[in-house]
mmCIF file of C-alpha atoms and ligand atoms in Angstrom:
data_model
loop_
_atom_site.group_PDB
_atom_site.id
_atom_site.type_symbol
_atom_site.label_atom_id
_atom_site.label_comp_id
_atom_site.label_asym_id
_atom_site.label_seq_id
_atom_site.Cartn_x
_atom_site.Cartn_y
_atom_site.Cartn_z
ATOM 1 C CA MET A 23 -38.027 -45.261 -100.685
ATOM 2 C CA GLN A 24 -39.828 -47.990 -103.029
ATOM 3 C CA GLU A 25 -43.389 -47.962 -104.168
ATOM 4 C CA LYS A 26 -44.814 -51.040 -102.265
ATOM 5 C CA GLN A 27 -47.684 -52.651 -104.028
ATOM 6 C CA VAL A 28 -48.084 -55.807 -101.961
ATOM 7 C CA LEU A 29 -51.411 -55.274 -100.535
ATOM 8 C CA GLN A 30 -54.541 -57.051 -101.406
ATOM 9 C CA ASP A 31 -58.458 -56.321 -101.498
ATOM 10 C CA ASN A 32 -59.464 -55.664 -98.585
ATOM 11 C CA PRO A 33 -63.542 -56.278 -98.387
ATOM 12 C CA LEU A 34 -63.774 -53.395 -95.932
ATOM 13 C CA SER A 35 -62.896 -50.788 -98.572
ATOM 14 C CA PHE A 36 -64.589 -48.233 -100.472
ATOM 15 C CA GLU A 37 -68.798 -48.067 -98.547
ATOM 16 C CA LEU A 38 -66.183 -47.041 -95.251
ATOM 17 C CA LYS A 39 -64.912 -44.331 -97.067
ATOM 18 C CA PRO A 40 -65.593 -41.035 -95.192
ATOM 19 C CA ASP A 41 -66.466 -38.015 -96.858
ATOM 20 C CA GLY A 42 -63.696 -35.400 -97.442
ATOM 21 C CA PHE A 43 -61.231 -38.089 -97.414
ATOM 22 C CA CYS A 44 -58.970 -37.229 -100.177
ATOM 23 C CA VAL A 45 -55.451 -38.579 -98.961
ATOM 24 C CA GLU A 46 -53.010 -39.582 -102.394
ATOM 25 C CA GLU A 47 -50.090 -40.490 -100.362
ATOM 26 C CA VAL A 48 -49.426 -42.724 -97.400
ATOM 27 C CA LEU A 49 -45.366 -42.878 -96.646
ATOM 28 C CA VAL A 50 -45.078 -45.996 -94.411
ATOM 29 C CA ALA A 51 -42.066 -46.673 -92.089
ATOM 30 C CA GLY A 52 -39.644 -49.206 -93.314
ATOM 31 C CA ASP A 53 -38.950 -49.879 -89.709
ATOM 32 C CA ARG A 54 -42.079 -50.560 -87.926
ATOM 33 C CA GLY A 55 -43.924 -53.239 -86.352
ATOM 34 C CA PRO A 56 -42.848 -56.375 -83.981
ATOM 35 C CA CYS A 57 -39.468 -56.458 -83.028
ATOM 36 C CA GLY A 58 -37.636 -59.845 -82.253
ATOM 37 C CA GLY A 59 -38.132 -59.855 -78.558
ATOM 38 C CA VAL A 60 -41.860 -59.527 -78.893
ATOM 39 C CA ILE A 61 -42.129 -62.094 -81.619
ATOM 40 C CA ARG A 62 -40.368 -64.153 -79.653
ATOM 41 C CA ALA A 63 -42.186 -63.546 -76.236
ATOM 42 C CA ILE A 64 -45.835 -63.999 -77.926
ATOM 43 C CA ASN A 65 -44.723 -67.266 -80.102
ATOM 44 C CA ALA A 66 -43.422 -68.927 -76.733
ATOM 45 C CA THR A 67 -46.601 -68.041 -74.824
ATOM 46 C CA GLU A 68 -48.859 -69.560 -77.634
ATOM 47 C CA GLU A 69 -46.698 -72.841 -77.577
ATOM 48 C CA VAL A 70 -46.998 -73.205 -73.882
ATOM 49 C CA LEU A 71 -50.658 -72.054 -74.391
ATOM 50 C CA GLU A 72 -50.971 -74.837 -77.583
ATOM 51 C CA THR A 73 -49.921 -77.676 -74.959
ATOM 52 C CA ILE A 74 -51.543 -77.008 -72.354
ATOM 53 C CA LYS A 75 -54.644 -77.005 -74.255
ATOM 54 C CA HIS A 76 -53.441 -80.810 -74.883
ATOM 55 C CA VAL A 77 -53.311 -81.344 -71.520
ATOM 56 C CA ASN A 78 -56.077 -80.433 -70.641
ATOM 57 C CA GLU A 79 -58.193 -82.195 -73.550
ATOM 58 C CA LYS A 80 -56.426 -85.757 -72.769
ATOM 59 C CA THR A 81 -56.737 -85.313 -68.692
ATOM 60 C CA GLY A 82 -59.755 -83.625 -68.308
ATOM 61 C CA ILE A 83 -58.199 -80.507 -65.831
ATOM 62 C CA SER A 84 -57.783 -77.087 -66.411
ATOM 63 C CA ILE A 85 -54.566 -76.212 -65.672
ATOM 64 C CA PRO A 86 -54.186 -72.352 -65.515
ATOM 65 C CA VAL A 87 -51.442 -70.533 -67.487
ATOM 66 C CA TYR A 88 -50.850 -66.769 -65.527
ATOM 67 C CA ALA A 89 -48.393 -64.000 -66.840
ATOM 68 C CA ASN A 90 -47.236 -61.506 -64.365
ATOM 69 C CA HIS A 91 -48.572 -59.007 -66.679
ATOM 70 C CA GLU A 92 -49.106 -58.691 -70.356
ATOM 71 C CA ILE A 93 -46.670 -60.532 -72.068
ATOM 72 C CA VAL A 94 -46.275 -57.504 -74.254
ATOM 73 C CA HIS A 95 -47.511 -53.775 -74.227
ATOM 74 C CA ASN A 96 -50.574 -54.426 -77.094
ATOM 75 C CA ALA A 97 -54.396 -54.759 -75.954
ATOM 76 C CA LEU A 98 -55.296 -56.546 -78.773
ATOM 77 C CA VAL A 99 -52.223 -59.551 -78.585
ATOM 78 C CA ALA A 100 -53.397 -59.528 -74.729
ATOM 79 C CA ARG A 101 -56.991 -60.193 -75.918
ATOM 80 C CA GLU A 102 -56.359 -62.912 -78.280
ATOM 81 C CA LEU A 103 -54.011 -64.616 -75.350
ATOM 82 C CA PHE A 104 -56.848 -63.677 -72.877
ATOM 83 C CA GLU A 105 -59.110 -66.220 -75.332
ATOM 84 C CA LYS A 106 -56.902 -68.863 -75.542
ATOM 85 C CA GLY A 107 -56.686 -69.383 -71.764
ATOM 86 C CA LEU A 108 -53.665 -66.898 -70.497
ATOM 87 C CA ARG A 109 -54.450 -64.724 -67.340
ATOM 88 C CA ILE A 110 -52.735 -62.292 -65.720
ATOM 89 C CA GLN A 111 -51.932 -62.171 -62.235
ATOM 90 C CA PRO A 112 -49.480 -59.689 -61.308
ATOM 91 C CA ASP A 113 -49.159 -61.039 -57.813
ATOM 92 C CA PRO A 114 -46.714 -63.912 -57.604
ATOM 93 C CA ASN A 115 -48.149 -65.024 -54.005
ATOM 94 C CA LYS A 116 -51.207 -66.211 -55.734
ATOM 95 C CA VAL A 117 -49.460 -68.891 -58.139
ATOM 96 C CA ASN A 118 -49.022 -72.352 -56.925
ATOM 97 C CA GLU A 119 -46.611 -74.473 -57.128
ATOM 98 C CA ASN A 120 -47.365 -76.932 -60.809
ATOM 99 C CA GLU A 121 -48.728 -73.756 -62.020
ATOM 100 C CA ILE A 122 -47.559 -72.067 -64.700
ATOM 101 C CA TYR A 123 -45.950 -68.677 -64.925
ATOM 102 C CA ILE A 124 -44.951 -66.259 -68.020
ATOM 103 C CA LEU A 125 -42.963 -63.217 -67.457
ATOM 104 C CA SER A 126 -43.151 -60.897 -70.137
ATOM 105 C CA ALA A 127 -40.704 -59.338 -72.635
ATOM 106 C CA HIS A 128 -40.108 -56.361 -70.089
ATOM 107 C CA GLY A 129 -38.112 -58.574 -67.928
ATOM 108 C CA THR A 130 -37.945 -59.898 -64.238
ATOM 109 C CA LYS A 131 -35.188 -59.551 -61.798
ATOM 110 C CA PRO A 132 -33.446 -62.748 -61.402
ATOM 111 C CA SER A 133 -33.918 -62.917 -57.728
ATOM 112 C CA GLU A 134 -37.597 -62.920 -58.496
ATOM 113 C CA ILE A 135 -37.569 -65.463 -60.764
ATOM 114 C CA GLN A 136 -35.091 -67.713 -58.514
ATOM 115 C CA LYS A 137 -38.001 -67.176 -55.873
ATOM 116 C CA LEU A 138 -40.759 -68.653 -58.024
ATOM 117 C CA ILE A 139 -38.454 -71.775 -59.036
ATOM 118 C CA ASN A 140 -37.906 -72.241 -55.646
ATOM 119 C CA ARG A 141 -41.288 -72.280 -54.911
ATOM 120 C CA GLY A 142 -42.361 -75.287 -57.722
ATOM 121 C CA ILE A 143 -43.595 -72.539 -60.297
ATOM 122 C CA TRP A 144 -43.105 -73.311 -63.931
ATOM 123 C CA VAL A 145 -41.777 -70.536 -65.037
ATOM 124 C CA LEU A 146 -41.084 -69.439 -68.642
ATOM 125 C CA ASN A 147 -39.366 -66.087 -68.628
ATOM 126 C CA ALA A 148 -39.853 -64.354 -71.854
ATOM 127 C CA GLU A 149 -37.490 -61.258 -71.151
ATOM 128 C CA CYS A 150 -36.099 -60.152 -74.309
ATOM 129 C CA GLN A 151 -32.496 -60.537 -74.965
ATOM 130 C CA LEU A 152 -32.011 -56.808 -75.115
ATOM 131 C CA VAL A 153 -33.095 -56.467 -71.568
ATOM 132 C CA THR A 154 -31.153 -59.241 -70.397
ATOM 133 C CA ALA A 155 -27.986 -57.348 -72.166
ATOM 134 C CA ASP A 156 -28.768 -53.947 -70.414
ATOM 135 C CA ARG A 157 -28.960 -55.695 -67.106
ATOM 136 C CA THR A 158 -25.313 -57.099 -68.125
ATOM 137 C CA ARG A 159 -23.996 -53.591 -69.225
ATOM 138 C CA ALA A 160 -25.425 -52.022 -65.750
ATOM 139 C CA ARG A 161 -23.617 -54.805 -63.605
ATOM 140 C CA LYS A 162 -20.569 -54.230 -65.835
ATOM 141 C CA ILE A 163 -20.386 -50.304 -65.139
ATOM 142 C CA LEU A 164 -20.694 -51.250 -60.830
ATOM 143 C CA ALA A 165 -17.946 -53.778 -61.364
ATOM 144 C CA ASN A 166 -16.059 -50.938 -62.878
ATOM 145 C CA GLY A 167 -16.125 -48.884 -60.103
ATOM 146 C CA LYS A 168 -18.807 -46.382 -61.373
ATOM 147 C CA ASP A 169 -22.246 -45.455 -60.315
ATOM 148 C CA LEU A 170 -24.842 -46.066 -62.477
ATOM 149 C CA ALA A 171 -27.842 -43.467 -63.473
ATOM 150 C CA TYR A 172 -30.407 -44.956 -65.155
ATOM 151 C CA ILE A 173 -33.303 -43.156 -67.156
ATOM 152 C CA GLY A 174 -36.708 -45.044 -67.070
ATOM 153 C CA ASN A 175 -40.235 -45.080 -66.474
ATOM 154 C CA PRO A 176 -40.551 -45.598 -63.033
ATOM 155 C CA ASN A 177 -44.152 -46.933 -63.787
ATOM 156 C CA HIS A 178 -42.279 -49.520 -65.983
ATOM 157 C CA PRO A 179 -42.062 -52.969 -65.323
ATOM 158 C CA GLU A 180 -38.266 -53.049 -67.254
ATOM 159 C CA PRO A 181 -36.665 -50.314 -64.740
ATOM 160 C CA LYS A 182 -37.285 -52.824 -61.939
ATOM 161 C CA ALA A 183 -36.318 -56.036 -64.414
ATOM 162 C CA VAL A 184 -32.919 -54.172 -64.995
ATOM 163 C CA ILE A 185 -31.809 -52.671 -61.770
ATOM 164 C CA GLY A 186 -34.023 -54.102 -59.369
ATOM 165 C CA ASP A 187 -31.228 -56.648 -58.083
ATOM 166 C CA LEU A 188 -28.471 -54.199 -58.063
ATOM 167 C CA ASP A 189 -26.759 -51.738 -54.829
ATOM 168 C CA ALA A 190 -29.429 -49.605 -54.204
ATOM 169 C CA ASN A 191 -26.755 -46.920 -52.741
ATOM 170 C CA ARG A 192 -25.014 -46.833 -56.440
ATOM 171 C CA VAL A 193 -27.468 -47.116 -58.758
ATOM 172 C CA ARG A 194 -29.995 -43.817 -59.431
ATOM 173 C CA LEU A 195 -33.281 -44.147 -61.482
ATOM 174 C CA ILE A 196 -33.961 -40.873 -63.292
ATOM 175 C CA ASP A 197 -37.572 -40.625 -64.333
ATOM 176 C CA TYR A 198 -37.140 -40.203 -67.969
ATOM 177 C CA ARG A 199 -40.088 -37.025 -67.807
ATOM 178 C CA LYS A 200 -37.737 -35.278 -65.558
ATOM 179 C CA SER A 201 -36.357 -31.981 -67.190
ATOM 180 C CA PRO A 202 -32.373 -31.264 -67.946
ATOM 181 C CA GLU A 203 -32.706 -29.197 -65.138
ATOM 182 C CA GLU A 204 -34.510 -31.572 -62.541
ATOM 183 C CA MET A 205 -31.814 -34.525 -63.702
ATOM 184 C CA ASP A 206 -30.623 -35.454 -60.484
ATOM 185 C CA PHE A 207 -27.247 -37.637 -61.631
ATOM 186 C CA PRO A 208 -24.981 -38.998 -58.628
ATOM 187 C CA ASP A 209 -22.524 -36.999 -57.521
ATOM 188 C CA ARG A 210 -20.024 -39.955 -58.216
ATOM 189 C CA PRO A 211 -18.771 -40.641 -61.583
ATOM 190 C CA PHE A 212 -21.217 -42.330 -63.375
ATOM 191 C CA GLU A 213 -22.672 -43.931 -66.565
ATOM 192 C CA VAL A 214 -26.171 -43.368 -68.015
ATOM 193 C CA LEU A 215 -27.917 -46.693 -69.540
ATOM 194 C CA THR A 216 -31.506 -46.453 -70.224
ATOM 195 C CA GLN A 217 -34.941 -48.173 -70.716
ATOM 196 C CA THR A 218 -35.240 -50.279 -74.094
ATOM 197 C CA THR A 219 -38.478 -48.152 -75.201
ATOM 198 C CA LEU A 220 -37.323 -44.550 -75.094
ATOM 199 C CA SER A 221 -36.479 -41.883 -77.187
ATOM 200 C CA ARG A 222 -32.648 -42.328 -78.214
ATOM 201 C CA ARG A 223 -32.765 -38.524 -79.757
ATOM 202 C CA GLN A 224 -34.579 -37.034 -76.317
ATOM 203 C CA ASN A 225 -32.226 -38.493 -74.114
ATOM 204 C CA ILE A 226 -29.280 -37.394 -75.836
ATOM 205 C CA GLU A 227 -30.705 -34.025 -76.236
ATOM 206 C CA LYS A 228 -31.466 -33.833 -71.907
ATOM 207 C CA VAL A 229 -27.991 -35.428 -71.112
ATOM 208 C CA GLU A 230 -26.444 -32.964 -73.193
ATOM 209 C CA ARG A 231 -27.855 -30.101 -72.029
ATOM 210 C CA TRP A 232 -27.545 -30.999 -68.397
ATOM 211 C CA SER A 233 -23.766 -31.192 -69.096
ATOM 212 C CA ASP A 234 -24.344 -27.914 -70.429
ATOM 213 C CA LEU A 235 -25.992 -26.619 -67.191
ATOM 214 C CA ASN A 236 -23.030 -28.531 -65.071
ATOM 215 C CA PRO A 237 -19.752 -27.423 -66.845
ATOM 216 C CA GLU A 238 -18.380 -28.219 -63.524
ATOM 217 C CA ARG A 239 -19.118 -32.090 -63.894
ATOM 218 C CA ASP A 240 -17.705 -34.367 -66.447
ATOM 219 C CA ARG A 241 -19.812 -34.410 -69.725
ATOM 220 C CA VAL A 242 -22.133 -37.165 -69.770
ATOM 221 C CA VAL A 243 -21.312 -39.926 -72.796
ATOM 222 C CA PHE A 244 -24.421 -40.855 -74.141
ATOM 223 C CA LYS A 245 -24.101 -44.123 -75.711
ATOM 224 C CA ASP A 246 -26.429 -45.832 -78.047
ATOM 225 C CA GLY A 247 -30.099 -46.896 -77.047
ATOM 226 C CA PRO A 248 -29.795 -50.224 -75.767
ATOM 227 C CA CYS A 249 -32.387 -51.344 -78.100
ATOM 228 C CA ILE A 250 -31.818 -51.135 -81.749
ATOM 229 C CA ALA A 251 -35.687 -51.938 -82.807
ATOM 230 C CA THR A 252 -36.754 -49.252 -81.251
ATOM 231 C CA ASP A 253 -33.906 -46.943 -82.139
ATOM 232 C CA ASN A 254 -34.548 -47.513 -85.639
ATOM 233 C CA ARG A 255 -38.336 -47.076 -85.934
ATOM 234 C CA GLN A 256 -38.273 -43.804 -84.250
ATOM 235 C CA ASP A 257 -35.265 -42.749 -87.157
ATOM 236 C CA SER A 258 -37.691 -44.659 -89.547
ATOM 237 C CA LEU A 259 -40.366 -42.074 -89.077
ATOM 238 C CA HIS A 260 -38.025 -39.015 -87.892
ATOM 239 C CA ASP A 261 -36.709 -39.889 -91.967
ATOM 240 C CA ILE A 262 -40.612 -39.392 -93.393
ATOM 241 C CA PHE A 263 -40.786 -35.927 -92.068
ATOM 242 C CA ASP A 264 -37.112 -35.117 -93.879
ATOM 243 C CA ILE A 265 -38.136 -36.206 -97.317
ATOM 244 C CA PRO A 266 -38.033 -32.859 -99.297
ATOM 245 C CA GLY A 267 -41.107 -31.786 -101.013
ATOM 246 C CA LYS A 268 -43.279 -33.984 -98.816
ATOM 247 C CA GLN A 269 -45.795 -32.324 -96.531
ATOM 248 C CA ILE A 270 -47.068 -34.463 -94.029
ATOM 249 C CA ASP A 271 -50.279 -33.529 -92.852
ATOM 250 C CA MET A 272 -51.099 -36.648 -90.924
ATOM 251 C CA ALA A 273 -49.333 -39.094 -88.921
ATOM 252 C CA ILE A 274 -50.891 -42.310 -87.964
ATOM 253 C CA VAL A 275 -49.154 -44.456 -85.075
ATOM 254 C CA VAL A 276 -50.511 -47.871 -85.040
ATOM 255 C CA GLY A 277 -50.178 -49.545 -81.256
ATOM 256 C CA SER A 278 -51.679 -49.312 -78.200
ATOM 257 C CA ALA A 279 -51.929 -46.587 -75.286
ATOM 258 C CA THR A 280 -49.994 -49.214 -72.781
ATOM 259 C CA SER A 281 -47.142 -49.252 -75.210
ATOM 260 C CA GLN A 282 -44.103 -46.852 -74.331
ATOM 261 C CA ASN A 283 -42.379 -47.529 -77.652
ATOM 262 C CA THR A 284 -45.632 -46.678 -79.198
ATOM 263 C CA LEU A 285 -46.203 -43.259 -77.237
ATOM 264 C CA GLU A 286 -42.631 -42.441 -77.951
ATOM 265 C CA LEU A 287 -43.723 -42.840 -81.885
ATOM 266 C CA GLN A 288 -46.684 -40.839 -81.303
ATOM 267 C CA LYS A 289 -44.486 -38.233 -79.258
ATOM 268 C CA LEU A 290 -42.274 -37.896 -82.551
ATOM 269 C CA ALA A 291 -44.792 -37.605 -84.661
ATOM 270 C CA GLU A 292 -46.310 -34.850 -82.459
ATOM 271 C CA ARG A 293 -43.452 -33.055 -82.180
ATOM 272 C CA SER A 294 -42.567 -33.269 -85.925
ATOM 273 C CA LEU A 295 -46.145 -32.268 -86.934
ATOM 274 C CA MET A 296 -46.103 -29.434 -84.571
ATOM 275 C CA GLU A 297 -43.453 -27.331 -86.578
ATOM 276 C CA ARG A 298 -45.170 -27.510 -89.799
ATOM 277 C CA GLY A 299 -48.906 -27.742 -88.745
ATOM 278 C CA GLY A 300 -50.813 -31.220 -89.218
ATOM 279 C CA ILE A 301 -52.432 -33.840 -86.529
ATOM 280 C CA SER A 302 -51.509 -37.151 -85.191
ATOM 281 C CA ILE A 303 -53.285 -40.355 -84.279
ATOM 282 C CA ARG A 304 -52.681 -43.355 -82.147
ATOM 283 C CA VAL A 305 -54.817 -46.612 -83.083
ATOM 284 C CA ASP A 306 -55.213 -50.119 -81.980
ATOM 285 C CA ASN A 307 -56.025 -51.252 -85.367
ATOM 286 C CA LEU A 308 -58.585 -50.247 -88.066
ATOM 287 C CA GLU A 309 -61.694 -50.314 -86.155
ATOM 288 C CA GLU A 310 -60.427 -47.507 -84.201
ATOM 289 C CA LEU A 311 -59.330 -45.641 -87.013
ATOM 290 C CA LEU A 312 -63.087 -45.597 -88.510
ATOM 291 C CA LEU A 313 -64.416 -43.982 -85.291
ATOM 292 C CA ASN A 314 -61.886 -41.295 -85.781
ATOM 293 C CA ASN A 315 -62.470 -40.749 -89.457
ATOM 294 C CA ARG A 316 -64.135 -37.737 -89.194
ATOM 295 C CA LEU A 317 -60.163 -36.336 -88.832
ATOM 296 C CA PHE A 318 -59.812 -37.116 -92.680
ATOM 297 C CA THR A 319 -60.886 -33.806 -94.070
ATOM 298 C CA PRO A 320 -60.136 -32.646 -97.646
ATOM 299 C CA GLU A 321 -56.728 -30.787 -95.949
ATOM 300 C CA ILE A 322 -55.326 -34.190 -95.236
ATOM 301 C CA ARG A 323 -53.399 -35.426 -98.122
ATOM 302 C CA ARG A 324 -50.516 -37.388 -97.169
ATOM 303 C CA ILE A 325 -49.999 -39.467 -94.166
ATOM 304 C CA ALA A 326 -47.048 -40.713 -92.518
ATOM 305 C CA LEU A 327 -47.699 -44.384 -90.977
ATOM 306 C CA THR A 328 -46.091 -46.610 -88.665
ATOM 307 C CA SER A 329 -46.674 -49.278 -85.433
ATOM 308 C CA GLY A 330 -44.684 -49.502 -82.476
ATOM 309 C CA ALA A 331 -42.615 -52.364 -81.738
ATOM 310 C CA SER A 332 -45.385 -54.736 -79.895
ATOM 311 C CA VAL A 333 -47.930 -54.515 -82.756
ATOM 312 C CA PRO A 334 -47.926 -57.550 -85.321
ATOM 313 C CA ASP A 335 -48.321 -56.766 -88.694
ATOM 314 C CA LYS A 336 -52.341 -58.335 -88.812
ATOM 315 C CA PHE A 337 -53.274 -55.077 -87.029
ATOM 316 C CA THR A 338 -51.693 -52.752 -89.126
ATOM 317 C CA VAL A 339 -52.123 -53.929 -92.671
ATOM 318 C CA PRO A 340 -55.801 -53.515 -92.552
ATOM 319 C CA VAL A 341 -55.288 -49.868 -91.821
ATOM 320 C CA LEU A 342 -52.915 -49.924 -95.131
ATOM 321 C CA GLN A 343 -55.123 -52.127 -97.284
ATOM 322 C CA TRP A 344 -58.359 -49.400 -96.639
ATOM 323 C CA LEU A 345 -56.288 -46.303 -97.190
ATOM 324 C CA GLN A 346 -55.134 -47.665 -100.753
ATOM 325 C CA ASN A 347 -58.415 -49.137 -101.271
ATOM 326 C CA ASN A 348 -59.758 -45.560 -100.814
ATOM 327 C CA GLY A 349 -57.140 -44.018 -103.223
ATOM 328 C CA ALA A 350 -54.283 -43.379 -101.749
ATOM 329 C CA ILE A 351 -50.906 -44.813 -102.805
ATOM 330 C CA VAL A 352 -48.815 -46.874 -100.075
ATOM 331 C CA ARG A 353 -45.332 -46.293 -100.468
ATOM 332 C CA VAL A 354 -42.496 -48.118 -98.240
ATOM 333 C CA THR A 355 -39.459 -46.221 -96.889
ATOM 334 C CA ASP A 356 -36.576 -48.803 -97.091
ATOM 335 C CA PRO A 357 -36.154 -50.879 -93.980
ATOM 336 C CA ARG A 358 -32.504 -50.342 -91.603
ATOM 337 C CA GLU A 359 -33.541 -53.338 -89.803
ATOM 338 C CA LYS A 360 -32.589 -56.904 -91.436
ATOM 339 C CA TYR A 361 -33.902 -59.688 -89.037
ATOM 340 C CA GLY A 362 -31.772 -61.775 -87.264
ATOM 341 C CA SER A 363 -34.719 -63.573 -85.131
ATOM 342 C CA PHE A 364 -34.202 -63.919 -81.496
ATOM 343 C CA GLU A 365 -33.847 -67.289 -80.104
ATOM 344 C CA PRO A 366 -36.957 -68.673 -78.491
ATOM 345 C CA PRO A 367 -36.625 -69.513 -74.821
ATOM 346 C CA ARG A 368 -36.548 -73.665 -75.656
ATOM 347 C CA LYS A 369 -34.914 -74.404 -72.419
ATOM 348 C CA ASP A 370 -37.910 -72.896 -70.128
ATOM 349 C CA ILE A 371 -40.453 -74.286 -72.945
ATOM 350 C CA GLU A 372 -39.265 -77.839 -72.793
ATOM 351 C CA ALA A 373 -39.020 -77.556 -69.086
ATOM 352 C CA ILE A 374 -42.045 -76.674 -68.979
ATOM 353 C CA LYS A 375 -43.593 -79.767 -71.315
ATOM 354 C CA THR A 376 -41.653 -82.145 -69.524
ATOM 355 C CA GLN A 377 -42.529 -81.277 -66.091
ATOM 356 C CA ILE A 378 -46.568 -81.194 -67.258
ATOM 357 C CA TYR A 379 -46.268 -84.140 -68.728
ATOM 358 C CA GLU A 380 -44.770 -86.121 -66.079
ATOM 359 C CA THR A 381 -46.880 -84.742 -63.435
ATOM 360 C CA TYR A 382 -49.946 -85.867 -65.135
ATOM 361 C CA GLY A 383 -48.434 -89.015 -66.732
ATOM 362 C CA ILE A 384 -49.483 -88.686 -70.235
ATOM 363 C CA ALA A 385 -47.684 -88.730 -73.142
ATOM 364 C CA ALA A 386 -46.243 -85.884 -75.814
HETATM 365 S S1 SF4 B 29 -38.659 -53.136 -78.058
HETATM 366 FE FE1 SF4 B 29 -36.582 -53.851 -78.160
HETATM 367 S S2 SF4 B 29 -36.007 -54.585 -75.855
HETATM 368 FE FE2 SF4 B 29 -38.041 -54.795 -76.648
HETATM 369 S S3 SF4 B 29 -38.921 -56.341 -76.904
HETATM 370 FE FE3 SF4 B 29 -38.481 -55.635 -78.599
HETATM 371 S S4 SF4 B 29 -36.381 -55.628 -79.040
HETATM 372 FE FE4 SF4 B 29 -36.601 -55.926 -77.404
#
């Protein structure tokens, strides 16, 4: 673990220090914050919005840009994109020909995308490549003759995107909240896949317990989680709680309540702190943390801090700056992740630009 002194002074610092603030040390998860898929989706969306701004200025026409839901699950990112002109339209039937429809990083089933294209809608598919890879794995399982048990959140868009086009008779969505006793795996031979944002550890524990409870069935083999970014963020936070001699009194998870990835980090923190005492808090940004400053009692000496995969660093860094400016030493654990950046959806972006410029008869 290395001590990092990269934070700059923060003008918000001392006058907002709460009474009783005695934090001495903040241990920051080396793997935290925006993953490749999130950065890719935000950048692609901003590039399209920038293009539209340019076209609107040249033509005086206001071309609408819609997204099927939040591009990434982060309330502050959603607000920024809204201010730049992005509107959420979950009903594709309300999007018209020659309008732009951005499909979020969580994925969209291919048949739905094809229908949009057939209707003359300009589509930017910001689906994360790891969601696409999960769909490919799902198809292979079926092609190899096995059924698929997909553990996911039925209220999240990703399961629909991954398994929505597959043979419903051979695919079973298992609600991730079910206990091992309740997990209704298929009767035929099957393999398990999971939603990218869930807890790998918990899923492994659950399917192993299910196998223990059902000795007459073949043991379920659980492969790695489909998203290395999710796994790394969870492992990185988990490791902080295991550092010898470092009692953690509070965990701060930066991220939105809509982000499954963030909520899994929060649950991990709660489970770890439940065993040792201590409190856990999830906040979107520094302002929200300051609203909870009564939590900084003198007993809170050491904090573990992380942020979800859909949280740009600009929302986490002020939290760290504030803690540091109030006297805490900030130490960052070694990251596992060596980022290879994800390729942008260049084909979709360029197609949208070409179609718009041609339609409105303007130069790029
Ligand atoms: S959490 Fe994983 S699957 Fe989701 S956008 Fe990030 S890299 Fe892709």
